[in-house]
Amino acid sequence: MNDEQLDALVMAAESGVACDGLIVEREADGYRFETPDATHTGLSEPELRTIASENPWFVSNWHVWNRTDRPDTERAFLRHLEGADERSVPARYETFADGAVVASWGQLRIDIGLASDGNRTYTVRNEADGDRRPESLDVLTDPLDARELIKTDDRGRYRPLKTAPTLPTGWAFVDLDGRSLAETVEYVYPATIANWYLERRGELDVSNWRETMERQSGIYGVIKTWDRGEGHEHVEWVAEACCADSQCLKRREWQYDDDTDLAVDGGDGQFPCREPCSLVVTAARKWTQLEAERERTYEFDLTPSEKAQIEAIIDAVADGEADDIREADIYEGANRYRTRFLRAKRFDEEGRLCGVPTGED
Amino acid sequence: MQALVIVAHGSHLNPDASTPTYDHADTIRETGVFDEVRTGFWKEEPSFREVLRTVESDEVYVVPLFISEGYFTEEVIPRELRLDGWDLDEWDSDGTSATHATFEATDVGKTVHYCGPVGTHDAMSDVIVRRAESVTGDPDVGPGFALAVVGHGTERNENSAKAVHLHADRIADMDRFEEVKALFMDEDPEIDDVTEFFETTDVVVVPLFVADGYHTQEDIPEDMGLTDDYRTGWETPAEVDGHRIWYAGAVGTEALTADVVIERAADAGADVGSAIEDVRRRTGEATPDTEAGAGD
């Protein structure tokens, strides 16, 4: 707390102060200064200043959250991060004194500390780098840098879905104030703060699968032919394929339609997903085309182990684990050498499994 | 408070598709005339559906970083932004003349001044000329040079070709280049025969595209005969049938495009102060564009 904050509190007392357990008011017989631990009434202004000075955390905390020039969304987000609605002022400030309050937002680890003026200062890293000192990482201070930073994963692959659980490591944004923290988060996980806030207020606007597909046009209009209200098993498959925690940090809130929930679990993500995203729509367009094909019966001669191996390959690719299988681990069905052996043995010169013609329509 | 929101296509596959959008947003942000400058994408995040809810300001100027009027500017963007009462007639456009119209975005309760695309603004002609200056490294390029403005061209959208003709005609009227022609990928006259359309030896080719990608970095260089395989690159200029082809890459990557975005917002009533002059001066100070020959 400093003199400026104390002066501001005395001035604000005229119209009343209430923040995180602190109440300061002007009453008929003098000022009232109340915290969860003690109540003082009938105070003169010098007495108010003395009492306030003895409770610097409460005064400083009020001053931080009393700013009216920032949107409610941002204020609620920043207060949520430090648990301001659940943890007392002394509990939070003791944690600040010990180092930092640590918060989480998707794969981000956010360390909240106190600047010398009492304002919050934020450090942001990938949570996987949580045990590394920020100084040992690539240190950044401009939120705009986040845009390029998060474009690719640690393997250098483009991340078209910003909430994919593949946030790169090795960097830290330091010395951010609340506004620049929110801006940084906005670039890493766009619109997550706005949608989290809407959900918290019970105002999240969800567009279910059917209404989202019904408004598609152009090359995506074809999806309507897959989605004629004849059951919704296909949408279960879409959700299982795309909207699992292993693929996206958002928690799917959209359902098939207003009356029909999907059976597939929506995930445990922190951020609500309010409608099928552009990746899901694009994938649904492709599946609409593929699902228009008739089923056929094929006959293949495979050993039981070969059939199991094909299943293991599909699992490994679907779960993104193919690259993790060790070079010489022949016990794994999706091992590269073992897969090459299967191809050498079972494919004909045209690349057809067991030489069976595909017979496309 | 007034906000500028630039909306663009973006890509699920190409990490560079959004780069020009970010660059122009940064240039405009630095002028300080908008309280906020945001970007939204069809294929990236924040999506068109969500970008307005990330904006604090109640007055929002939305400028599509698209080349022509049509499907995206008239159908997709107004629908996805939830512009209440969107009516195509309010444009009263001949295909290149849409300027702006004002709506309420129903889900966020903001006033949206929805602008015509950057590609059809008159100022885009200046960006094409600047692109010719950048790729040749000559601020006075014109005498002894021909200019080809290249569009996609498609039967699905006649406005696509209109935008290309608009600028080719305007630049021809400047009497700066020896010859100016509009050429296309998918309709006549085709870019494949670029050298047949010009008598001038030196030809600057500027594709009227927003971002470099498949068409500007693969199709067009191969179609023109700059290279047999785009992966092996090409010279700038490249010799083709006795002509020197100065291939500029997508015009939307030119820094001066930021100026067109501001002009669109200004036309719609945004208070932009001296930002137009600022951006023209600052982007004009850039050194000759070494990125233009990205295939080198």
Short mmCIF file of N, CA and C in Angstrom, two decimals, chain A residues 257-341:
data_model
loop_
_atom_site.label_atom_id
_atom_site.label_comp_id
_atom_site.label_asym_id
_atom_site.label_seq_id
_atom_site.Cartn_x
_atom_site.Cartn_y
_atom_site.Cartn_z
N ASP A 257 -29.02 -31.67 -31.21
CA ASP A 257 -29.96 -30.55 -31.36
C ASP A 257 -30.53 -30.21 -29.99
N ASP A 258 -31.49 -29.32 -29.97
CA ASP A 258 -31.99 -28.83 -28.68
C ASP A 258 -32.56 -29.96 -27.81
N ASP A 259 -33.05 -31.02 -28.46
CA ASP A 259 -33.70 -32.10 -27.71
C ASP A 259 -32.85 -33.35 -27.56
N THR A 260 -31.71 -33.39 -28.24
CA THR A 260 -30.94 -34.63 -28.30
C THR A 260 -29.49 -34.41 -27.91
N ASP A 261 -29.12 -34.90 -26.74
CA ASP A 261 -27.72 -34.85 -26.34
C ASP A 261 -26.95 -35.97 -27.01
N LEU A 262 -25.68 -35.75 -27.22
CA LEU A 262 -24.81 -36.82 -27.71
C LEU A 262 -24.39 -37.69 -26.53
N ALA A 263 -24.20 -38.98 -26.80
CA ALA A 263 -23.79 -39.89 -25.73
C ALA A 263 -22.30 -39.76 -25.43
N VAL A 264 -21.53 -39.36 -26.43
CA VAL A 264 -20.08 -39.24 -26.26
C VAL A 264 -19.78 -38.14 -25.24
N ASP A 265 -18.82 -38.41 -24.37
CA ASP A 265 -18.45 -37.45 -23.34
C ASP A 265 -17.87 -36.18 -23.97
N GLY A 266 -18.23 -35.04 -23.42
CA GLY A 266 -17.77 -33.77 -23.98
C GLY A 266 -16.39 -33.35 -23.54
N GLY A 267 -15.78 -34.12 -22.64
CA GLY A 267 -14.44 -33.78 -22.19
C GLY A 267 -14.46 -32.95 -20.92
N ASP A 268 -13.25 -32.73 -20.38
CA ASP A 268 -13.12 -32.04 -19.10
C ASP A 268 -12.46 -30.68 -19.22
N GLY A 269 -12.37 -30.16 -20.44
CA GLY A 269 -11.63 -28.91 -20.66
C GLY A 269 -12.19 -27.73 -19.88
N GLN A 270 -11.31 -26.77 -19.65
CA GLN A 270 -11.65 -25.57 -18.88
C GLN A 270 -12.50 -24.62 -19.71
N PHE A 271 -12.30 -24.66 -21.04
CA PHE A 271 -13.00 -23.69 -21.90
C PHE A 271 -14.20 -24.35 -22.55
N PRO A 272 -15.36 -23.70 -22.50
CA PRO A 272 -16.51 -24.27 -23.18
C PRO A 272 -16.39 -24.12 -24.70
N CYS A 273 -16.84 -25.14 -25.44
CA CYS A 273 -16.89 -25.08 -26.89
C CYS A 273 -18.34 -24.90 -27.28
N ARG A 274 -18.66 -23.77 -27.93
CA ARG A 274 -20.07 -23.42 -28.10
C ARG A 274 -20.67 -23.79 -29.44
N GLU A 275 -19.83 -24.24 -30.37
CA GLU A 275 -20.39 -24.77 -31.62
C GLU A 275 -19.29 -25.50 -32.37
N PRO A 276 -19.68 -26.40 -33.29
CA PRO A 276 -18.66 -27.11 -34.07
C PRO A 276 -17.73 -26.09 -34.75
N CYS A 277 -16.42 -26.31 -34.62
CA CYS A 277 -15.45 -25.35 -35.14
C CYS A 277 -15.20 -25.61 -36.63
N SER A 278 -14.40 -24.78 -37.24
CA SER A 278 -14.19 -24.89 -38.69
C SER A 278 -13.48 -26.19 -39.05
N LEU A 279 -12.65 -26.72 -38.14
CA LEU A 279 -12.01 -28.00 -38.43
C LEU A 279 -13.04 -29.12 -38.46
N VAL A 280 -13.97 -29.07 -37.51
CA VAL A 280 -15.03 -30.10 -37.47
C VAL A 280 -15.91 -29.98 -38.71
N VAL A 281 -16.24 -28.76 -39.10
CA VAL A 281 -17.08 -28.58 -40.29
C VAL A 281 -16.37 -29.09 -41.53
N THR A 282 -15.10 -28.78 -41.65
CA THR A 282 -14.33 -29.24 -42.82
C THR A 282 -14.24 -30.77 -42.84
N ALA A 283 -13.99 -31.35 -41.68
CA ALA A 283 -13.93 -32.82 -41.61
C ALA A 283 -15.29 -33.42 -41.93
N ALA A 284 -16.34 -32.80 -41.42
CA ALA A 284 -17.70 -33.32 -41.67
C ALA A 284 -18.03 -33.29 -43.15
N ARG A 285 -17.52 -32.29 -43.85
CA ARG A 285 -17.75 -32.24 -45.30
C ARG A 285 -17.11 -33.45 -45.98
N LYS A 286 -15.88 -33.76 -45.57
CA LYS A 286 -15.19 -34.91 -46.18
C LYS A 286 -15.92 -36.20 -45.84
N TRP A 287 -16.33 -36.33 -44.58
CA TRP A 287 -17.02 -37.56 -44.17
C TRP A 287 -18.37 -37.68 -44.86
N THR A 288 -19.01 -36.54 -45.13
CA THR A 288 -20.27 -36.58 -45.86
C THR A 288 -20.05 -37.23 -47.23
N GLN A 289 -18.96 -36.84 -47.88
CA GLN A 289 -18.66 -37.42 -49.19
C GLN A 289 -18.33 -38.91 -49.06
N LEU A 290 -17.51 -39.26 -48.08
CA LEU A 290 -17.08 -40.66 -47.93
C LEU A 290 -18.25 -41.56 -47.51
N GLU A 291 -19.11 -41.03 -46.66
CA GLU A 291 -20.21 -41.84 -46.14
C GLU A 291 -21.32 -42.04 -47.17
N ALA A 292 -21.20 -41.35 -48.30
CA ALA A 292 -22.19 -41.56 -49.37
C ALA A 292 -21.92 -42.86 -50.13
N GLU A 293 -20.75 -43.46 -49.90
CA GLU A 293 -20.41 -44.71 -50.59
C GLU A 293 -21.20 -45.88 -50.01
N ARG A 294 -21.50 -46.84 -50.90
CA ARG A 294 -22.15 -48.07 -50.45
C ARG A 294 -21.12 -48.98 -49.79
N GLU A 295 -21.56 -49.76 -48.82
CA GLU A 295 -20.66 -50.76 -48.25
C GLU A 295 -20.55 -51.93 -49.21
N ARG A 296 -19.40 -52.59 -49.21
CA ARG A 296 -19.19 -53.78 -50.02
C ARG A 296 -18.59 -54.86 -49.13
N THR A 297 -18.60 -56.07 -49.62
CA THR A 297 -17.98 -57.17 -48.88
C THR A 297 -16.69 -57.56 -49.59
N TYR A 298 -15.61 -57.58 -48.83
CA TYR A 298 -14.32 -57.99 -49.37
C TYR A 298 -13.87 -59.26 -48.65
N GLU A 299 -13.05 -60.03 -49.31
CA GLU A 299 -12.46 -61.20 -48.66
C GLU A 299 -10.95 -61.06 -48.66
N PHE A 300 -10.38 -61.11 -47.46
CA PHE A 300 -8.92 -61.02 -47.32
C PHE A 300 -8.43 -62.27 -46.59
N ASP A 301 -7.26 -62.76 -46.97
CA ASP A 301 -6.62 -63.83 -46.21
C ASP A 301 -5.54 -63.22 -45.35
N LEU A 302 -5.77 -63.19 -44.05
CA LEU A 302 -4.81 -62.64 -43.10
C LEU A 302 -4.63 -63.63 -41.97
N THR A 303 -3.44 -63.69 -41.40
CA THR A 303 -3.28 -64.46 -40.16
C THR A 303 -3.94 -63.66 -39.04
N PRO A 304 -4.29 -64.33 -37.94
CA PRO A 304 -4.87 -63.56 -36.82
C PRO A 304 -3.96 -62.43 -36.38
N SER A 305 -2.67 -62.66 -36.38
CA SER A 305 -1.74 -61.59 -35.96
C SER A 305 -1.75 -60.44 -36.95
N GLU A 306 -1.90 -60.74 -38.22
CA GLU A 306 -1.94 -59.66 -39.21
C GLU A 306 -3.20 -58.80 -39.05
N LYS A 307 -4.33 -59.46 -38.79
CA LYS A 307 -5.55 -58.67 -38.55
C LYS A 307 -5.37 -57.78 -37.32
N ALA A 308 -4.82 -58.38 -36.25
CA ALA A 308 -4.59 -57.60 -35.02
C ALA A 308 -3.60 -56.47 -35.30
N GLN A 309 -2.64 -56.74 -36.20
CA GLN A 309 -1.66 -55.70 -36.49
C GLN A 309 -2.31 -54.50 -37.19
N ILE A 310 -3.22 -54.77 -38.12
CA ILE A 310 -3.92 -53.68 -38.81
C ILE A 310 -4.70 -52.84 -37.79
N GLU A 311 -5.32 -53.52 -36.85
CA GLU A 311 -6.05 -52.80 -35.81
C GLU A 311 -5.09 -51.94 -34.96
N ALA A 312 -3.90 -52.52 -34.69
CA ALA A 312 -2.92 -51.76 -33.89
C ALA A 312 -2.42 -50.54 -34.65
N ILE A 313 -2.27 -50.68 -35.98
CA ILE A 313 -1.81 -49.55 -36.80
C ILE A 313 -2.85 -48.43 -36.76
N ILE A 314 -4.12 -48.80 -36.92
CA ILE A 314 -5.18 -47.78 -36.89
C ILE A 314 -5.20 -47.09 -35.54
N ASP A 315 -5.06 -47.85 -34.47
CA ASP A 315 -5.05 -47.25 -33.14
C ASP A 315 -3.88 -46.28 -32.98
N ALA A 316 -2.70 -46.72 -33.42
CA ALA A 316 -1.51 -45.89 -33.23
C ALA A 316 -1.61 -44.58 -34.00
N VAL A 317 -2.12 -44.66 -35.24
CA VAL A 317 -2.26 -43.44 -36.04
C VAL A 317 -3.34 -42.55 -35.44
N ALA A 318 -4.47 -43.15 -35.06
CA ALA A 318 -5.59 -42.35 -34.53
C ALA A 318 -5.21 -41.66 -33.23
N ASP A 319 -4.37 -42.30 -32.45
CA ASP A 319 -3.98 -41.70 -31.17
C ASP A 319 -2.69 -40.90 -31.27
N GLY A 320 -2.16 -40.76 -32.49
CA GLY A 320 -0.94 -39.96 -32.67
C GLY A 320 0.28 -40.58 -32.04
N GLU A 321 0.28 -41.90 -31.92
CA GLU A 321 1.39 -42.57 -31.22
C GLU A 321 2.36 -43.27 -32.15
N ALA A 322 2.10 -43.20 -33.46
CA ALA A 322 2.95 -43.95 -34.40
C ALA A 322 4.41 -43.52 -34.29
N ASP A 323 4.63 -42.21 -34.12
CA ASP A 323 6.01 -41.71 -34.08
C ASP A 323 6.73 -42.08 -32.78
N ASP A 324 5.96 -42.51 -31.79
CA ASP A 324 6.58 -42.82 -30.50
C ASP A 324 7.06 -44.27 -30.41
N ILE A 325 6.70 -45.07 -31.41
CA ILE A 325 7.08 -46.49 -31.36
C ILE A 325 8.56 -46.61 -31.73
N ARG A 326 9.30 -47.32 -30.88
CA ARG A 326 10.74 -47.37 -31.06
C ARG A 326 11.11 -48.13 -32.33
N GLU A 327 12.23 -47.68 -32.89
CA GLU A 327 12.72 -48.18 -34.18
C GLU A 327 12.73 -49.71 -34.25
N ALA A 328 13.21 -50.34 -33.17
CA ALA A 328 13.41 -51.79 -33.22
C ALA A 328 12.37 -52.56 -32.42
N ASP A 329 11.28 -51.88 -32.03
CA ASP A 329 10.28 -52.54 -31.19
C ASP A 329 9.30 -53.33 -32.07
N ILE A 330 9.76 -54.50 -32.49
CA ILE A 330 8.98 -55.34 -33.41
C ILE A 330 7.72 -55.89 -32.72
N TYR A 331 7.68 -55.79 -31.38
CA TYR A 331 6.49 -56.28 -30.66
C TYR A 331 5.28 -55.40 -30.92
N GLU A 332 5.50 -54.13 -31.29
CA GLU A 332 4.40 -53.21 -31.57
C GLU A 332 3.90 -53.42 -33.00
N GLY A 333 2.58 -53.59 -33.13
CA GLY A 333 2.01 -53.82 -34.46
C GLY A 333 2.31 -52.69 -35.43
N ALA A 334 2.34 -51.44 -34.91
CA ALA A 334 2.54 -50.29 -35.80
C ALA A 334 4.02 -49.93 -35.97
N ASN A 335 4.90 -50.84 -35.51
CA ASN A 335 6.34 -50.62 -35.75
C ASN A 335 6.59 -50.53 -37.25
N ARG A 336 7.47 -49.64 -37.66
CA ARG A 336 7.64 -49.37 -39.08
C ARG A 336 8.13 -50.61 -39.84
N TYR A 337 9.14 -51.31 -39.29
CA TYR A 337 9.65 -52.48 -40.00
C TYR A 337 8.57 -53.55 -40.12
N ARG A 338 7.82 -53.71 -39.02
CA ARG A 338 6.79 -54.74 -39.05
C ARG A 338 5.69 -54.37 -40.05
N THR A 339 5.40 -53.07 -40.14
CA THR A 339 4.40 -52.62 -41.10
C THR A 339 4.91 -52.78 -42.53
N ARG A 340 6.19 -52.51 -42.71
CA ARG A 340 6.77 -52.69 -44.06
C ARG A 340 6.76 -54.17 -44.46
N PHE A 341 6.97 -55.05 -43.49
CA PHE A 341 6.91 -56.49 -43.78
C PHE A 341 5.50 -56.88 -44.22
#
